[in-house]
Amino acid sequence: MEKLKTLAAQVSNWGRWGADDERGTTNFITPDVVRRGAACVRRGKVFSLGLSFGSDGPQIGQGGRVNPQHFMSALHGSYGPNPEGFHYNDDVVVMPLQCATQWDSLAHVYYGGKLYNGYPEASVSSTGAAKNAIDKQANGIVSRGVLLDVARAAGVERLPPGRVITADDFAAAEKEQGVRVESGDVLLIRTGHITVFTKDGNREVYMRQMPGLGFASVPWLHERQVAAVATDTNAVEVIPFEDPSTPLPIHLLCIRDMGLTLGEMFYLEDLAADCAADGVWEFFFTAPPLKVSGGVGSPLNPLAVK
Ligand code: UVW
């Protein structure tokens, strides 16, 4: 916990955008940044970075999270006399907001009784988050996206579970790819770990152990003024944790101290293959959360447009 507190003091953004801010680092996405993102559209090629929301999703029941349950609430329904055979179908989905590709809101994790920007833990109740809820990010998240393929830069198809990603990995990927992460960018980090689920079908390993960010990556994210970070794993950070006595330290530092929105279970394989083929690692990125009132997360279908 000492290490976490030292780093927290170094990277805290509390008060940076005012005492009433609930958006954190997405404030780095200025109109100029959005224009820089839009200027990345050259070929008009669109990539979906979302997993499907279905009963065959990645969840294994951990922490009460299950895969979506989809019901037909109207099946071949009709209204009154129906000579032309008009029918309609409606459906209902019941699912945890965190069950597949998602943003974590700034109300998702906290310590010391305080959420991002000093809001009290009691601001989250059984009715949801009165502060830092995901709908506070409703005008985005739209920016320039940059993909750093840390697995490729390390010369492997995928990083193994437990592999700690550091600022050196970011530097190596930037050098190899000829790209630089700038203020306001959304940073996508490919580890390749998602193929443990999508190719191998091994949900247990995909969900319980993973490569990911370690303590040493956090000051870099702060210095570069990254607007949001997403990876292809379930937790963004490395599991097993670097210090077993401090679980989820990167969540705590990023979300609670920096106000940095985290994206999880992003499907980056097709985008990464295309970037490797054309040598262009930047794109227009859009992943607006659903406006779930008081929600602490949102399911997503993020898009990258090149
Ligand atoms: C937790 O496990 C608390 O969070 P996440 O799903 O964001 O990894």
Tab-separated table of C-alpha atoms and ligand atoms in Angstrom:
chain	number	residue	atom	x	y	z
A	1	MET	CA	0.000	0.000	0.000
A	2	GLU	CA	2.974	2.355	0.615
A	3	LYS	CA	4.027	2.113	-3.027
A	4	LEU	CA	0.488	2.834	-4.148
A	5	LYS	CA	0.224	5.892	-1.910
A	6	THR	CA	3.578	7.292	-3.097
A	7	LEU	CA	2.544	6.880	-6.727
A	8	ALA	CA	-0.925	8.265	-6.011
A	9	ALA	CA	0.583	11.514	-4.747
A	10	GLN	CA	2.669	11.701	-7.935
A	11	VAL	CA	-0.151	11.114	-10.437
A	12	SER	CA	-3.262	12.519	-8.734
A	13	ASN	CA	-5.493	14.718	-10.894
A	14	TRP	CA	-7.903	15.678	-8.107
A	15	GLY	CA	-8.949	19.298	-8.542
A	16	ARG	CA	-7.168	19.647	-11.921
A	17	TRP	CA	-10.454	20.249	-13.767
A	18	GLY	CA	-12.298	21.796	-10.817
A	19	ALA	CA	-13.743	20.556	-7.546
A	20	ASP	CA	-16.946	19.372	-9.280
A	21	ASP	CA	-15.293	17.422	-12.115
A	22	GLU	CA	-16.590	13.893	-12.764
A	23	ARG	CA	-14.858	13.164	-16.086
A	24	GLY	CA	-11.177	13.044	-15.218
A	25	THR	CA	-8.715	12.541	-18.043
A	26	THR	CA	-11.318	12.606	-20.818
A	27	ASN	CA	-11.049	16.373	-20.232
A	28	PHE	CA	-7.841	16.080	-22.275
A	29	ILE	CA	-10.062	15.451	-25.319
A	30	THR	CA	-10.353	19.019	-26.572
A	31	PRO	CA	-12.021	20.008	-29.879
A	32	ASP	CA	-8.517	20.106	-31.433
A	33	VAL	CA	-7.912	16.541	-30.287
A	34	VAL	CA	-11.214	15.399	-31.807
A	35	ARG	CA	-10.239	17.058	-35.107
A	36	ARG	CA	-6.852	15.319	-34.938
A	37	GLY	CA	-8.728	12.035	-34.518
A	38	ALA	CA	-11.128	12.735	-37.389
A	39	ALA	CA	-8.171	13.569	-39.658
A	40	CYS	CA	-6.981	9.968	-39.227
A	41	VAL	CA	-9.825	8.689	-41.427
A	42	ARG	CA	-8.192	8.013	-44.789
A	43	ARG	CA	-9.435	4.691	-46.170
A	44	GLY	CA	-12.879	4.651	-44.567
A	45	LYS	CA	-12.202	1.205	-43.116
A	46	VAL	CA	-14.090	0.468	-39.879
A	47	PHE	CA	-13.099	-2.024	-37.188
A	48	SER	CA	-15.400	-3.228	-34.414
A	49	LEU	CA	-13.395	-3.643	-31.217
A	50	GLY	CA	-16.228	-5.235	-29.247
A	51	LEU	CA	-16.919	-8.812	-28.212
A	52	SER	CA	-20.464	-10.042	-28.845
A	53	PHE	CA	-22.897	-9.807	-25.938
A	54	GLY	CA	-24.251	-13.342	-25.832
A	55	SER	CA	-24.557	-16.424	-23.686
A	56	ASP	CA	-21.217	-17.614	-25.091
A	57	GLY	CA	-19.326	-14.630	-23.619
A	58	PRO	CA	-16.197	-14.800	-21.467
A	59	GLN	CA	-17.795	-14.790	-17.996
A	60	ILE	CA	-17.295	-17.659	-15.577
A	61	GLY	CA	-19.412	-16.393	-12.657
A	62	GLN	CA	-16.521	-14.552	-10.963
A	63	GLY	CA	-17.777	-11.803	-8.618
A	64	GLY	CA	-21.355	-12.595	-9.620
A	65	ARG	CA	-20.719	-11.686	-13.247
A	66	VAL	CA	-22.536	-13.811	-15.766
A	67	ASN	CA	-22.913	-13.724	-19.520
A	68	PRO	CA	-25.908	-11.889	-20.997
A	69	GLN	CA	-29.278	-13.604	-20.935
A	70	HIS	CA	-31.353	-12.738	-23.963
A	71	PHE	CA	-35.121	-13.313	-24.068
A	72	MET	CA	-37.746	-12.680	-26.716
A	73	SER	CA	-40.481	-10.597	-25.093
A	74	ALA	CA	-42.557	-10.618	-28.263
A	75	LEU	CA	-42.239	-13.284	-30.922
A	76	HIS	CA	-44.086	-12.928	-34.227
A	77	GLY	CA	-46.530	-10.644	-32.421
A	78	SER	CA	-49.314	-8.866	-34.297
A	79	TYR	CA	-51.830	-6.083	-33.802
A	80	GLY	CA	-55.477	-6.888	-34.453
A	81	PRO	CA	-56.576	-7.843	-37.966
A	82	ASN	CA	-53.536	-8.611	-40.016
A	83	PRO	CA	-54.334	-9.325	-43.666
A	84	GLU	CA	-50.781	-8.540	-44.877
A	85	GLY	CA	-49.073	-10.777	-42.309
A	86	PHE	CA	-47.334	-7.945	-40.429
A	87	HIS	CA	-45.535	-9.217	-37.323
A	88	TYR	CA	-43.027	-7.838	-34.846
A	89	ASN	CA	-40.321	-9.146	-32.530
A	90	ASP	CA	-39.022	-7.518	-29.326
A	91	ASP	CA	-36.361	-8.639	-26.916
A	92	VAL	CA	-34.879	-8.129	-23.468
A	93	VAL	CA	-31.282	-8.544	-22.306
A	94	VAL	CA	-30.340	-9.054	-18.659
A	95	MET	CA	-26.642	-8.617	-18.081
A	96	PRO	CA	-23.977	-7.164	-15.806
A	97	LEU	CA	-22.698	-3.945	-17.366
A	98	GLN	CA	-19.175	-5.325	-16.879
A	99	CYS	CA	-19.690	-8.686	-18.611
A	100	ALA	CA	-17.800	-8.102	-21.883
A	101	THR	CA	-16.267	-5.139	-23.739
A	102	GLN	CA	-16.805	-2.162	-21.415
A	103	TRP	CA	-15.686	1.093	-19.856
A	104	ASP	CA	-15.211	1.206	-16.096
A	105	SER	CA	-16.590	4.480	-14.774
A	106	LEU	CA	-14.747	6.598	-12.222
A	107	ALA	CA	-17.099	5.218	-9.553
A	108	HIS	CA	-15.952	1.634	-10.154
A	109	VAL	CA	-13.161	1.379	-7.546
A	110	TYR	CA	-11.911	3.462	-4.623
A	111	TYR	CA	-9.962	3.309	-1.381
A	112	GLY	CA	-9.670	5.393	1.784
A	113	GLY	CA	-13.395	6.156	1.677
A	114	LYS	CA	-13.013	8.444	-1.359
A	115	LEU	CA	-13.723	8.174	-5.074
A	116	TYR	CA	-11.992	10.177	-7.824
A	117	ASN	CA	-11.883	13.900	-7.058
A	118	GLY	CA	-12.629	13.310	-3.385
A	119	TYR	CA	-16.277	12.293	-3.601
A	120	PRO	CA	-17.318	10.203	-0.575
A	121	GLU	CA	-17.868	6.464	-0.938
A	122	ALA	CA	-21.457	7.057	0.216
A	123	SER	CA	-22.104	8.779	-3.120
A	124	VAL	CA	-22.454	5.247	-4.487
A	125	SER	CA	-25.554	3.553	-3.086
A	126	SER	CA	-28.013	0.810	-4.004
A	127	THR	CA	-29.479	3.201	-6.567
A	128	GLY	CA	-26.108	3.610	-8.298
A	129	ALA	CA	-23.395	6.252	-8.441
A	130	ALA	CA	-24.493	9.815	-7.696
A	131	LYS	CA	-20.973	10.944	-8.656
A	132	ASN	CA	-18.554	9.790	-11.372
A	133	ALA	CA	-21.186	7.604	-13.086
A	134	ILE	CA	-20.575	6.431	-16.631
A	135	ASP	CA	-23.227	8.738	-18.113
A	136	LYS	CA	-20.930	11.654	-17.214
A	137	GLN	CA	-18.832	10.483	-20.192
A	138	ALA	CA	-21.803	10.664	-22.550
A	139	ASN	CA	-20.193	13.138	-24.963
A	140	GLY	CA	-17.543	10.642	-25.836
A	141	ILE	CA	-15.343	8.888	-25.709
A	142	VAL	CA	-14.268	10.148	-29.146
A	143	SER	CA	-10.661	10.945	-29.977
A	144	ARG	CA	-7.577	9.893	-31.860
A	145	GLY	CA	-6.875	6.274	-30.994
A	146	VAL	CA	-3.366	4.862	-30.951
A	147	LEU	CA	-2.721	1.141	-30.777
A	148	LEU	CA	0.488	-0.007	-29.097
A	149	ASP	CA	1.002	-3.678	-29.859
A	150	VAL	CA	3.248	-4.590	-26.942
A	151	ALA	CA	3.095	-8.298	-27.790
A	152	ARG	CA	4.373	-7.628	-31.316
A	153	ALA	CA	7.098	-5.291	-30.006
A	154	ALA	CA	8.151	-8.067	-27.623
A	155	GLY	CA	8.319	-10.492	-30.562
A	156	VAL	CA	5.495	-12.807	-29.431
A	157	GLU	CA	1.955	-13.631	-30.576
A	158	ARG	CA	0.665	-12.969	-27.095
A	159	LEU	CA	2.155	-12.031	-23.745
A	160	PRO	CA	1.868	-14.738	-21.082
A	161	PRO	CA	-0.274	-14.309	-17.948
A	162	GLY	CA	1.679	-12.511	-15.235
A	163	ARG	CA	3.836	-10.535	-17.708
A	164	VAL	CA	4.141	-6.992	-16.337
A	165	ILE	CA	3.843	-4.202	-18.938
A	166	THR	CA	6.078	-1.229	-18.163
A	167	ALA	CA	6.830	2.163	-19.696
A	168	ASP	CA	9.741	0.441	-21.499
A	169	ASP	CA	7.213	-1.681	-23.387
A	170	PHE	CA	5.385	1.474	-24.490
A	171	ALA	CA	8.665	3.060	-25.590
A	172	ALA	CA	9.642	-0.074	-27.538
A	173	ALA	CA	6.243	-0.244	-29.275
A	174	GLU	CA	6.287	3.465	-30.129
A	175	LYS	CA	9.756	3.093	-31.641
A	176	GLU	CA	8.942	-0.061	-33.570
A	177	GLN	CA	5.655	1.358	-34.878
A	178	GLY	CA	6.816	4.938	-35.521
A	179	VAL	CA	4.018	6.529	-33.533
A	180	ARG	CA	3.844	8.736	-30.432
A	181	VAL	CA	1.018	8.886	-27.902
A	182	GLU	CA	-0.053	12.510	-27.400
A	183	SER	CA	-2.244	14.393	-24.940
A	184	GLY	CA	-5.910	13.430	-25.312
A	185	ASP	CA	-5.312	10.183	-27.201
A	186	VAL	CA	-7.154	6.996	-26.321
A	187	LEU	CA	-4.465	4.381	-25.886
A	188	LEU	CA	-5.274	0.808	-26.904
A	189	ILE	CA	-2.797	-1.780	-25.681
A	190	ARG	CA	-2.680	-5.150	-27.384
A	191	THR	CA	-1.366	-8.072	-25.355
A	192	GLY	CA	-2.902	-10.815	-27.517
A	193	HIS	CA	-4.319	-12.440	-24.366
A	194	ILE	CA	-7.882	-12.266	-25.709
A	195	THR	CA	-7.060	-15.169	-28.034
A	196	VAL	CA	-6.878	-17.410	-24.951
A	197	PHE	CA	-10.666	-16.963	-25.018
A	198	THR	CA	-11.467	-16.325	-28.698
A	199	LYS	CA	-9.147	-18.979	-30.171
A	200	ASP	CA	-8.429	-21.448	-27.360
A	201	GLY	CA	-11.858	-21.149	-25.705
A	202	ASN	CA	-10.179	-21.141	-22.278
A	203	ARG	CA	-12.353	-18.808	-20.210
A	204	GLU	CA	-10.776	-19.796	-16.886
A	205	VAL	CA	-7.285	-18.687	-17.912
A	206	TYR	CA	-8.571	-15.672	-19.850
A	207	MET	CA	-10.501	-14.354	-16.862
A	208	ARG	CA	-8.287	-15.317	-13.926
A	209	GLN	CA	-4.699	-14.632	-15.039
A	210	MET	CA	-3.387	-12.091	-17.495
A	211	PRO	CA	-0.555	-9.910	-18.681
A	212	GLY	CA	-1.102	-6.247	-17.972
A	213	LEU	CA	-0.016	-2.906	-16.645
A	214	GLY	CA	2.244	-2.754	-13.612
A	215	PHE	CA	3.061	0.087	-11.203
A	216	ALA	CA	5.856	1.376	-13.443
A	217	SER	CA	3.489	2.152	-16.328
A	218	VAL	CA	1.333	4.606	-14.373
A	219	PRO	CA	3.600	7.722	-14.343
A	220	TRP	CA	4.023	7.336	-18.118
A	221	LEU	CA	0.244	7.404	-18.652
A	222	HIS	CA	0.085	10.485	-16.447
A	223	GLU	CA	2.942	12.311	-18.204
A	224	ARG	CA	1.531	11.609	-21.661
A	225	GLN	CA	-1.916	12.865	-20.600
A	226	VAL	CA	-3.668	9.830	-22.016
A	227	ALA	CA	-7.472	10.348	-22.076
A	228	ALA	CA	-8.467	6.690	-21.642
A	229	VAL	CA	-6.728	3.315	-21.767
A	230	ALA	CA	-8.138	0.024	-22.990
A	231	THR	CA	-6.676	-3.438	-23.349
A	232	ASP	CA	-7.755	-6.835	-24.606
A	233	THR	CA	-7.767	-8.347	-21.100
A	234	ASN	CA	-10.383	-8.485	-18.387
A	235	ALA	CA	-8.572	-6.202	-15.931
A	236	VAL	CA	-6.091	-3.973	-17.856
A	237	GLU	CA	-3.578	-4.700	-15.103
A	238	VAL	CA	-1.349	-7.688	-14.512
A	239	ILE	CA	-2.762	-10.659	-12.583
A	240	PRO	CA	-1.289	-12.147	-10.383
A	241	PHE	CA	-0.730	-8.693	-8.888
A	242	GLU	CA	2.842	-7.429	-8.469
A	243	ASP	CA	2.264	-7.010	-4.724
A	244	PRO	CA	-0.227	-9.616	-3.481
A	245	SER	CA	-1.033	-7.442	-0.455
A	246	THR	CA	-2.373	-4.665	-2.753
A	247	PRO	CA	-4.992	-6.052	-5.153
A	248	LEU	CA	-6.036	-4.057	-8.232
A	249	PRO	CA	-3.454	-1.268	-7.688
A	250	ILE	CA	-3.613	-0.035	-11.281
A	251	HIS	CA	-7.395	0.273	-11.101
A	252	LEU	CA	-7.010	2.301	-7.921
A	253	LEU	CA	-4.266	4.578	-9.250
A	254	CYS	CA	-5.820	5.101	-12.663
A	255	ILE	CA	-9.507	5.367	-11.794
A	256	ARG	CA	-9.470	6.800	-8.276
A	257	ASP	CA	-6.330	8.955	-8.323
A	258	MET	CA	-5.875	9.952	-11.977
A	259	GLY	CA	-9.532	9.863	-13.049
A	260	LEU	CA	-8.484	7.703	-15.999
A	261	THR	CA	-11.296	5.686	-17.567
A	262	LEU	CA	-10.308	2.057	-18.242
A	263	GLY	CA	-11.594	-0.121	-21.052
A	264	GLU	CA	-11.571	-3.885	-20.834
A	265	MET	CA	-11.944	-6.870	-23.131
A	266	PHE	CA	-11.419	-4.842	-26.308
A	267	TYR	CA	-11.016	-7.080	-29.357
A	268	LEU	CA	-7.887	-5.717	-31.043
A	269	GLU	CA	-6.788	-8.613	-33.260
A	270	ASP	CA	-8.181	-7.435	-36.619
A	271	LEU	CA	-7.169	-3.830	-36.057
A	272	ALA	CA	-3.643	-4.883	-35.051
A	273	ALA	CA	-3.270	-7.033	-38.167
A	274	ASP	CA	-4.368	-4.136	-40.371
A	275	CYS	CA	-2.022	-1.681	-38.622
A	276	ALA	CA	0.879	-4.100	-39.040
A	277	ALA	CA	0.032	-4.423	-42.731
A	278	ASP	CA	-0.210	-0.709	-43.562
A	279	GLY	CA	2.144	0.649	-40.886
A	280	VAL	CA	-0.482	3.134	-39.620
A	281	TRP	CA	-1.180	2.783	-35.898
A	282	GLU	CA	-3.455	5.809	-35.411
A	283	PHE	CA	-7.168	6.056	-36.224
A	284	PHE	CA	-10.390	7.810	-35.358
A	285	PHE	CA	-11.734	6.166	-32.231
A	286	THR	CA	-15.282	6.301	-30.910
A	287	ALA	CA	-16.781	4.388	-28.005
A	288	PRO	CA	-19.641	6.329	-26.433
A	289	PRO	CA	-20.909	4.680	-23.260
A	290	LEU	CA	-24.620	4.006	-22.865
A	291	LYS	CA	-26.172	6.743	-20.760
A	292	VAL	CA	-26.925	4.421	-17.862
A	293	SER	CA	-28.032	6.778	-15.076
A	294	GLY	CA	-25.801	6.098	-12.072
A	295	GLY	CA	-24.051	3.249	-13.895
A	296	VAL	CA	-20.536	2.280	-12.873
A	297	GLY	CA	-19.770	0.808	-16.270
A	298	SER	CA	-21.102	0.501	-19.781
A	299	PRO	CA	-21.092	-2.242	-22.394
A	300	LEU	CA	-19.618	-1.078	-25.685
A	301	ASN	CA	-19.006	-1.686	-29.339
A	302	PRO	CA	-15.956	0.566	-29.796
A	303	LEU	CA	-15.029	1.501	-33.360
A	304	ALA	CA	-11.697	2.356	-34.923
A	305	VAL	CA	-11.862	4.047	-38.326
A	306	LYS	CA	-8.767	4.257	-40.536
B	1	UVW	C1	-12.806	-5.607	-10.830
B	1	UVW	O1	-12.565	-6.794	-10.899
B	1	UVW	C2	-13.121	-4.934	-9.528
B	1	UVW	O2	-12.846	-4.819	-11.886
B	1	UVW	P1	-12.636	-5.028	-13.456
B	1	UVW	O3	-13.748	-5.808	-14.030
B	1	UVW	O4	-12.658	-3.618	-13.894
B	1	UVW	O5	-11.327	-5.693	-13.703
